[in-house]
Short mmCIF file of C-alpha atoms in Angstrom, two decimals:
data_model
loop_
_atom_site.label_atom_id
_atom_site.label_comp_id
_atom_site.label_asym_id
_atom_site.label_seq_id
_atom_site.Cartn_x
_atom_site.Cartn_y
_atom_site.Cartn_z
CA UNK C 1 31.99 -13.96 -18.01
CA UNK C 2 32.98 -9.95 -18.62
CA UNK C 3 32.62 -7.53 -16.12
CA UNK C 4 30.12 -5.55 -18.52
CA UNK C 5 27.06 -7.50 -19.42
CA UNK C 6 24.77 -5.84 -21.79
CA UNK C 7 21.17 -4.89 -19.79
CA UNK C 8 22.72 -6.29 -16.91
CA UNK C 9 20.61 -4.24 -14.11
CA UNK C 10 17.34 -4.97 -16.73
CA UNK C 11 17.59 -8.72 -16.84
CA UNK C 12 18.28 -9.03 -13.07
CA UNK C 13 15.08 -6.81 -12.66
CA UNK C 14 13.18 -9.21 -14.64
CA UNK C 15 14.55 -12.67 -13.23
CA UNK C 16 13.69 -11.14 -9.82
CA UNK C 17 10.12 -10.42 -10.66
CA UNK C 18 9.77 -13.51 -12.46
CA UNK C 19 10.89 -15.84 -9.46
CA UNK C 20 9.52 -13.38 -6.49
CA UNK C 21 5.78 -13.86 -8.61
CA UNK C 22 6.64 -17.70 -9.00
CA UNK C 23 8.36 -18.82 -5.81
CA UNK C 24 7.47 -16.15 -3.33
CA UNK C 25 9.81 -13.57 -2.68
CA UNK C 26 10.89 -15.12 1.22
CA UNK C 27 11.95 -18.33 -0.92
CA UNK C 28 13.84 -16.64 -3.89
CA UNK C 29 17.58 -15.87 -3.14
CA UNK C 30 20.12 -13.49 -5.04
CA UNK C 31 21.84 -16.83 -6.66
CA UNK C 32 18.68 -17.99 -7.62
CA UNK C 33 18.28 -14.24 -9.33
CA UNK C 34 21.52 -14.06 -10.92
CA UNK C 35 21.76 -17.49 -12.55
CA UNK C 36 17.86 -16.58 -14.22
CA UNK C 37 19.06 -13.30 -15.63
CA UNK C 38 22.74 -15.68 -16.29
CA UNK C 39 24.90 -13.34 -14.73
CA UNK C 40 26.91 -13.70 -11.56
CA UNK C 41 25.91 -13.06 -7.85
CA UNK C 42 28.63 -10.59 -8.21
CA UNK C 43 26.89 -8.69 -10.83
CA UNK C 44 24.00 -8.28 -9.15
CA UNK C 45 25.54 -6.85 -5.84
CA UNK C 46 27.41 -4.57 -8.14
CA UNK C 47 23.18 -3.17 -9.17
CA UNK C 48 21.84 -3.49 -6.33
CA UNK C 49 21.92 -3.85 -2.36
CA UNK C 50 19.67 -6.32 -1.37
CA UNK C 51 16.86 -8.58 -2.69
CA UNK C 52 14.68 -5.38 -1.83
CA UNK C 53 16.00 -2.74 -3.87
CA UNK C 54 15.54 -4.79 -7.20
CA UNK C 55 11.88 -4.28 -6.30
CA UNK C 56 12.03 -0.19 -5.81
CA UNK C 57 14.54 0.66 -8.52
CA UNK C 58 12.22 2.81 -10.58
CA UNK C 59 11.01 4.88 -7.75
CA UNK C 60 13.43 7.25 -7.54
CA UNK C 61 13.47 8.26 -11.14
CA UNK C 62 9.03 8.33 -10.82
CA UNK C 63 9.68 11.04 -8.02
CA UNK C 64 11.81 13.01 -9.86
CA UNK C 65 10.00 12.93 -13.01
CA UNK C 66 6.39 13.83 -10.77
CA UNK C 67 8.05 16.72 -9.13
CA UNK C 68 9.67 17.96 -11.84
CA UNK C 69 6.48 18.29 -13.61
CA UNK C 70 5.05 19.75 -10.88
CA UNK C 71 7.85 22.59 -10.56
CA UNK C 72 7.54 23.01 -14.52
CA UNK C 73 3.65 23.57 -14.34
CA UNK C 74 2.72 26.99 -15.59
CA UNK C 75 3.54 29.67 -12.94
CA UNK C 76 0.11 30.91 -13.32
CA UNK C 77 -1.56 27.18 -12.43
CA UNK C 78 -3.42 26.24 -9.22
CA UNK C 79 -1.58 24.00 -6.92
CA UNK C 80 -3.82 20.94 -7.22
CA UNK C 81 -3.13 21.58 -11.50
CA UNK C 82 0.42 21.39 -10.64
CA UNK C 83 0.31 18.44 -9.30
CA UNK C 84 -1.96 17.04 -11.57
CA UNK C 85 0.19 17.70 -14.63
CA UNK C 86 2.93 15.50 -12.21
CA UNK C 87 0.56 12.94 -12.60
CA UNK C 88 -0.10 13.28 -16.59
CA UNK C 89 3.76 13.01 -16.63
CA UNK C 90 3.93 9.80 -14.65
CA UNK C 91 0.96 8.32 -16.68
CA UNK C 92 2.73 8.66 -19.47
CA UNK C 93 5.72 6.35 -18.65
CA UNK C 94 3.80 3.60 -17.50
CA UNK C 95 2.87 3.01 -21.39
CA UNK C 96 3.10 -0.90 -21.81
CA UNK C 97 3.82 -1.13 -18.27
CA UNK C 98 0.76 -3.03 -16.80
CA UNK C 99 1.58 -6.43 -17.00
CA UNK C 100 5.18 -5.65 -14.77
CA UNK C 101 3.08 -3.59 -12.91
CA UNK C 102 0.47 -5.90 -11.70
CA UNK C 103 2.84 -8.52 -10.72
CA UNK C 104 5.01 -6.19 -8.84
CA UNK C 105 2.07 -4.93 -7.16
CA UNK C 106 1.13 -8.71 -6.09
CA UNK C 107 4.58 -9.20 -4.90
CA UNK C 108 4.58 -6.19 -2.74
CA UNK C 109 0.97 -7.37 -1.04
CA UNK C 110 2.38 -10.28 -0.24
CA UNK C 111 4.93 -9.45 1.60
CA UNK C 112 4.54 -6.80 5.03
CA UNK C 113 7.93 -6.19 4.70
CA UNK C 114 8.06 -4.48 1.37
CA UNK C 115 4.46 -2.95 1.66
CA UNK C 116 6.66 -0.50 4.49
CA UNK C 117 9.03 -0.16 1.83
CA UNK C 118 6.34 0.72 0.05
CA UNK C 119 4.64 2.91 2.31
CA UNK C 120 7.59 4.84 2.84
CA UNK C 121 8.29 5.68 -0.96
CA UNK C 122 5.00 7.11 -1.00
CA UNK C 123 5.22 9.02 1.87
CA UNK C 124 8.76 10.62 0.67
CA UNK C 125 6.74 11.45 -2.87
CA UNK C 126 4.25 13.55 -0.90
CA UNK C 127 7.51 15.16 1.37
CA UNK C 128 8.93 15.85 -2.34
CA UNK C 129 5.42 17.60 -3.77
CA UNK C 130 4.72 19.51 -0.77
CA UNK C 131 8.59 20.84 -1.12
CA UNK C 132 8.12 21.61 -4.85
CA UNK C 133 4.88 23.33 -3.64
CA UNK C 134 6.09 25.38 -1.46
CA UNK C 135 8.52 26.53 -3.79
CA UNK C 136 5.88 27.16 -6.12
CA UNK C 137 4.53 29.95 -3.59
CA UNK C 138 2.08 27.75 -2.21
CA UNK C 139 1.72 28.10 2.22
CA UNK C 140 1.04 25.46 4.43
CA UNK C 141 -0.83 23.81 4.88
CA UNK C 142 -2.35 23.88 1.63
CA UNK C 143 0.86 22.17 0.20
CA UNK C 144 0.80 19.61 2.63
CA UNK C 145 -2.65 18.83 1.49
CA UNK C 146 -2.44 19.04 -2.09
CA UNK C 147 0.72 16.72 -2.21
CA UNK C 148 -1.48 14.07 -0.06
CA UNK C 149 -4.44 14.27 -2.35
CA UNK C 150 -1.94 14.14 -4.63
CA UNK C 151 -0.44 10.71 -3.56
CA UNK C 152 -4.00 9.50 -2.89
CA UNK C 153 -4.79 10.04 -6.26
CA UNK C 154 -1.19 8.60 -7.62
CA UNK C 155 -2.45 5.21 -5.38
CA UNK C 156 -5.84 4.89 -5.77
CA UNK C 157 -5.44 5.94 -9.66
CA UNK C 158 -2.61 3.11 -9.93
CA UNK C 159 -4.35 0.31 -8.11
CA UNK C 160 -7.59 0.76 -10.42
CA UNK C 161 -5.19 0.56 -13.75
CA UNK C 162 -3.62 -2.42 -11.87
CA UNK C 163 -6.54 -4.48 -11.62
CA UNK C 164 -8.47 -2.94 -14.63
CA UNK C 165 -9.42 -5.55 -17.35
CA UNK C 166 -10.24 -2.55 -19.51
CA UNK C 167 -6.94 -1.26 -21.14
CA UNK C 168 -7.28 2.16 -20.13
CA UNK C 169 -4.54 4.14 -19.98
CA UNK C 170 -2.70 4.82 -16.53
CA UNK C 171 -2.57 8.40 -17.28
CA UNK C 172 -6.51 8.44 -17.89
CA UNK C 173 -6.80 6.38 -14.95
CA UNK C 174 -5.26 8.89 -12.54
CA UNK C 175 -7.49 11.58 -14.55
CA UNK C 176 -10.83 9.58 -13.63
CA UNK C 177 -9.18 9.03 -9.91
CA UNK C 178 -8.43 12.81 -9.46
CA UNK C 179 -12.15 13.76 -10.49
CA UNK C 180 -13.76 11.43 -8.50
CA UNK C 181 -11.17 12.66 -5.53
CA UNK C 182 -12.76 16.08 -6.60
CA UNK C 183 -16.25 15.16 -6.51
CA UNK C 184 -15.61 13.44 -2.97
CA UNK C 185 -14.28 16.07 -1.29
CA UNK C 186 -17.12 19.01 -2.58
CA UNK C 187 -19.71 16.04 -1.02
CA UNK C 188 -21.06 14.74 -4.31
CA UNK D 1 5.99 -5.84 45.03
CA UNK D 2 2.75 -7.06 44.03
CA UNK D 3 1.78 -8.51 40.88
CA UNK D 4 -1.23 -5.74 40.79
CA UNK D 5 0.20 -2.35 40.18
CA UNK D 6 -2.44 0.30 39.29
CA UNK D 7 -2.19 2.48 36.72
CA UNK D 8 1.12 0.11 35.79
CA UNK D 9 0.38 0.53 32.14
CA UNK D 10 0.01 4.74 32.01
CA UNK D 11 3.00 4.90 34.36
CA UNK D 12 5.12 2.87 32.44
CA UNK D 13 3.96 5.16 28.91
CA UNK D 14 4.66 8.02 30.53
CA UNK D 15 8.39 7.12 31.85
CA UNK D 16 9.18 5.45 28.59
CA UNK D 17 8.22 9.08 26.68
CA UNK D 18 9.98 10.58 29.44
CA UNK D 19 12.98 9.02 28.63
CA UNK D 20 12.42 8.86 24.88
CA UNK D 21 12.52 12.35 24.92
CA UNK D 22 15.12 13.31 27.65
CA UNK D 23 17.71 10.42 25.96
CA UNK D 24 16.34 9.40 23.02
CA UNK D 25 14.18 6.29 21.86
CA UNK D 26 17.49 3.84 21.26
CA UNK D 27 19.67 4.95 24.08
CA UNK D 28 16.43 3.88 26.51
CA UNK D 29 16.06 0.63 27.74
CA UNK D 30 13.50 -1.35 29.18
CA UNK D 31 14.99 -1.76 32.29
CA UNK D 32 15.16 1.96 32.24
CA UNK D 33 11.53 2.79 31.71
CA UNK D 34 10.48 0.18 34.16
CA UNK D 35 12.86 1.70 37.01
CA UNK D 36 11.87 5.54 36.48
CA UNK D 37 8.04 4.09 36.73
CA UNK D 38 8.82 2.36 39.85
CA UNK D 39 8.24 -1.00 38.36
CA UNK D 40 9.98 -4.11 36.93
CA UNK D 41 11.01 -5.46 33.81
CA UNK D 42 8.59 -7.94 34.31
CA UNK D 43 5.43 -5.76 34.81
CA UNK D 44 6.47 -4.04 31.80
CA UNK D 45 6.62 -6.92 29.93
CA UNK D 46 2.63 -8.18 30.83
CA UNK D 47 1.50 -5.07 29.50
CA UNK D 48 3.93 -3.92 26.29
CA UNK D 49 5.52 -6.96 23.86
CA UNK D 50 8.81 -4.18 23.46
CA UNK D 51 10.03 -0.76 23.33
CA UNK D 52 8.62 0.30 20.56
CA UNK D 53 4.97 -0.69 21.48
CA UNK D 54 4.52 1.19 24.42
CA UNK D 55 4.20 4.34 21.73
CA UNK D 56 1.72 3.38 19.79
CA UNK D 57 -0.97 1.85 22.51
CA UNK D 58 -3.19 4.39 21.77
CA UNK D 59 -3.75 3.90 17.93
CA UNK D 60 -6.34 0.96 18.10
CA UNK D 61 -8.73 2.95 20.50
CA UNK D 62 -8.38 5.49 17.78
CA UNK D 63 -9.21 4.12 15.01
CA UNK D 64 -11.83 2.26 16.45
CA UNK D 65 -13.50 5.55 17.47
CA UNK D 66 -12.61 7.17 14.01
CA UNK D 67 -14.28 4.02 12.02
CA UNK D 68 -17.32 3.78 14.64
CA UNK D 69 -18.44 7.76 14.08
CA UNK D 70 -17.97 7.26 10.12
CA UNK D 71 -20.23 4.18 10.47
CA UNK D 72 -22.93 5.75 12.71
CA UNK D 73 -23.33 8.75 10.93
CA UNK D 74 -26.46 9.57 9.82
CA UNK D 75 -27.70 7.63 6.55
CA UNK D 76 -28.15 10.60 4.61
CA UNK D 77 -24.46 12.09 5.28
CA UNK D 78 -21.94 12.23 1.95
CA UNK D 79 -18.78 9.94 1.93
CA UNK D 80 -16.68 13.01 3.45
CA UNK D 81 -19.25 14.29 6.08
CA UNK D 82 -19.14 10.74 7.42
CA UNK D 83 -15.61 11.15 7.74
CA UNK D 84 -15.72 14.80 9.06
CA UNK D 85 -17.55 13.08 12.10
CA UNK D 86 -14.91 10.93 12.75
CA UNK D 87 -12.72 13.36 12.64
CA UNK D 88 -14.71 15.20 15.00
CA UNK D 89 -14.86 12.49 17.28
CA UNK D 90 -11.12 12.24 17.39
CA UNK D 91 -10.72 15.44 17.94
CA UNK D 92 -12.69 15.06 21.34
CA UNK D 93 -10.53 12.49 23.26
CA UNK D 94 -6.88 14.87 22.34
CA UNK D 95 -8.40 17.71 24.35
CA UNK D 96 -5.39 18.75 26.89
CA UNK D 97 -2.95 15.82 25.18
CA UNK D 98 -1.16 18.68 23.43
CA UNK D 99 1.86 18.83 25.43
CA UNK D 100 2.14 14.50 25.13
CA UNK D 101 1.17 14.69 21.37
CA UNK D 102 4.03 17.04 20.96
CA UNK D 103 6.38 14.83 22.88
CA UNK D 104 5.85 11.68 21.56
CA UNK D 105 5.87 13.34 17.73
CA UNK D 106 9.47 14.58 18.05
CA UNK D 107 10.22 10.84 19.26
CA UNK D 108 8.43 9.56 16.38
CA UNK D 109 10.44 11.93 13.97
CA UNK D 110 13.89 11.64 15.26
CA UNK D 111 13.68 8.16 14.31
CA UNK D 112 13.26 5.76 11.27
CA UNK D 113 11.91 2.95 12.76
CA UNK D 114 9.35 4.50 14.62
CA UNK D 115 8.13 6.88 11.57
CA UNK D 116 7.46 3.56 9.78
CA UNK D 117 5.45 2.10 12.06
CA UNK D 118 3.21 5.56 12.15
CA UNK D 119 3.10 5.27 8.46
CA UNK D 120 1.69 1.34 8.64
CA UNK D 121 -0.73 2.56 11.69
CA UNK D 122 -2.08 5.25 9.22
CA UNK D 123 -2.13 3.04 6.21
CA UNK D 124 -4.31 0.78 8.82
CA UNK D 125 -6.28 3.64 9.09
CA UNK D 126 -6.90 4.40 5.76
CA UNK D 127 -7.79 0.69 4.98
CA UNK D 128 -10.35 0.43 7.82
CA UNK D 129 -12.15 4.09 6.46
CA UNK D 130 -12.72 2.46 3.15
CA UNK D 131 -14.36 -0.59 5.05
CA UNK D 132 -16.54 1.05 7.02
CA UNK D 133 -17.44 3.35 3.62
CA UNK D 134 -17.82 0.49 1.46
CA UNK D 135 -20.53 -1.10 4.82
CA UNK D 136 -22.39 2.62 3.85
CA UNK D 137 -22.80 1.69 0.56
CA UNK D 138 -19.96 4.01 -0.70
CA UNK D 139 -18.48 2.59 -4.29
CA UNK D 140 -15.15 2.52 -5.24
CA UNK D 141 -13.06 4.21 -5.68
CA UNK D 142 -14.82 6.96 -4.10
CA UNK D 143 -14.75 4.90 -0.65
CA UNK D 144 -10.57 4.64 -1.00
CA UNK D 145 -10.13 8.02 -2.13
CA UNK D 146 -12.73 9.48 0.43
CA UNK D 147 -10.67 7.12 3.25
CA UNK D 148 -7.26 8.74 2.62
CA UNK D 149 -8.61 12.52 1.88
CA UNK D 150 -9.78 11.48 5.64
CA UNK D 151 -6.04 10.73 6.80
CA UNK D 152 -4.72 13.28 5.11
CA UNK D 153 -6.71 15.47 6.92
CA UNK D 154 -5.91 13.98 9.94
CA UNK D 155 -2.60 14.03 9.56
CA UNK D 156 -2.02 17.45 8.55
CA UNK D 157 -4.39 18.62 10.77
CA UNK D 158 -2.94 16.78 14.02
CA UNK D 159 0.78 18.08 12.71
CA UNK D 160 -0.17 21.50 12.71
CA UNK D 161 -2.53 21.34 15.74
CA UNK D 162 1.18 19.77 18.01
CA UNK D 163 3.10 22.77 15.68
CA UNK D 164 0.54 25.37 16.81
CA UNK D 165 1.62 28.17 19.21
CA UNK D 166 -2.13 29.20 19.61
CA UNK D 167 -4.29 27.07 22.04
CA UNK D 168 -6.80 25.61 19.22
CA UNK D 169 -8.19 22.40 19.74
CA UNK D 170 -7.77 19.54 17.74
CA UNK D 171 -11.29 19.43 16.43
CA UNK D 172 -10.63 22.73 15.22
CA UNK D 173 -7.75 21.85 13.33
CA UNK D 174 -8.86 18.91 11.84
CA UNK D 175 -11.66 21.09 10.76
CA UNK D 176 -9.64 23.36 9.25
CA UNK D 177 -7.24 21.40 7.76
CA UNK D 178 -10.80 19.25 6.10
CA UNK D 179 -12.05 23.31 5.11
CA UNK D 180 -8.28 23.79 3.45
CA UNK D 181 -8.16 20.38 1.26
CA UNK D 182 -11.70 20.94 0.07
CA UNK D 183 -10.20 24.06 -0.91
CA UNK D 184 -7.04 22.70 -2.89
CA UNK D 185 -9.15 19.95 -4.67
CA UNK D 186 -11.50 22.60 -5.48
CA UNK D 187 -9.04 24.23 -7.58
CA UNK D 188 -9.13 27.10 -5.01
#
């Protein structure tokens, strides 16, 4: 077997998810991982750290892509606009995406130990926004705020796509989320 | 020594923040806390399961008294007015815990571990909001997103209210920090 493999870090992705939704993720090891994908154990340490990671890979790239959107809203936009065109932005790479997405999701609920990974990716996305808000001009703790509502929306809105039979669209699915989030807070 | 010790339980929380703060959380042992308390290993043991517990004793009691005011407000009150009375109620039992709060947040920061347990205590929170919305008759996902507007606000709010130089209360705060993210969401 080469040292390149073609999609390598994709197909180990995929065996993961496939055996953590199968087996559990407690019962699935790396081995079992890397001989699914048919790569080497060896491989996948060279991708990734630990049976977690596999799991959180796209997370960095979804922060980056959110806040970025957020800093790139025009200058003249409200804060909570800001962040809701980082939330248009993230809808739209989630195209085609359900499927993977609820069985991640069912994974993670399983399992206490990667709903604090999870926790703590969220909470480091609202640290990010309220960072690119303040460098928007906006004081505290109005940043602050608007990244959490922000990150409640990015949850609640996901969840709802997640377990929608409908095939609405995760970016119109955040849109409904941040309206009702809206209506909530003026007491409606 | 006895086996009855009163007050054993609030003089072992107090030495342990003592020496969390004085030495930091992972150069403290138990042995440690128990001594400056005037105690034993033992009677710490009876009432904390380790180290880290004897932090976060007080997060039940609060969220039971958080979740109890947002069910037993009146019938008539909106989703967030239900939750502005928990808030409220909250705010009530922190009155001269300033200087503690303070204390036992720079712990909580300075260290990884301890951060994540805050975040599952608040994500507890959250959770048990939503319940006690959905009991009101609040849908969803206006009961979710109404639940972690509520922690948000709590959150901020009890950061700035420890940050503040001022002598505000915390139910002033928290009602400031509700006034600000009805605010943001409002476009304001």
């Amino acid at each position: 077997m080469g040292r390149w493999e073609p999609n390598a870090r994709e197909r180990l992705a995929k065996a993961a998810l496939e055996l953590y939704s199968e087996r559990g993720y407690e019962q699935t090891t790396v081995a079992e991982i890397a001989k699914r994908a048919g790569l080497t154990e060896r491989t996948y340490f060279r991708h990734y750290a630990d049976k977690r990671e596999v799991l959180f890979d796209g997370s960095g790239a979804l922060q980056e892509l959110f806040v970025n959107a957020v800093a790139e809203a025009p200058e003249s936009a409200a804060p909570i606009d800001a962040v809701a065109a980082g939330l248009e932005a993230v809808g739209t790479v989630f195209v085609d995406r359900r499927e993977h997405s609820l069985r991640r999701q069912a994974v993670i609920v399983a399992n206490a130990e990667l709903q604090e990974r999870e926790l703590i990716k969220l909470s480091s996305l609202s640290a990010a926004l309220a960072d690119a808000l303040r460098r928007r001009g906006v004081s505290e703790p109005a940043a602050s705020l608007t990244a959490e509502a922000g990150v409640a929306v990015f949850k609640v809105g996901f969840e709802r796509w997640t377990a929608d039979p409908e095939d609405r669209t995760l970016a119109r699915a955040m849109r409904e989320s941040l309206a009702e989030l809206k209506a909530v807070t003026a007491g409606g």
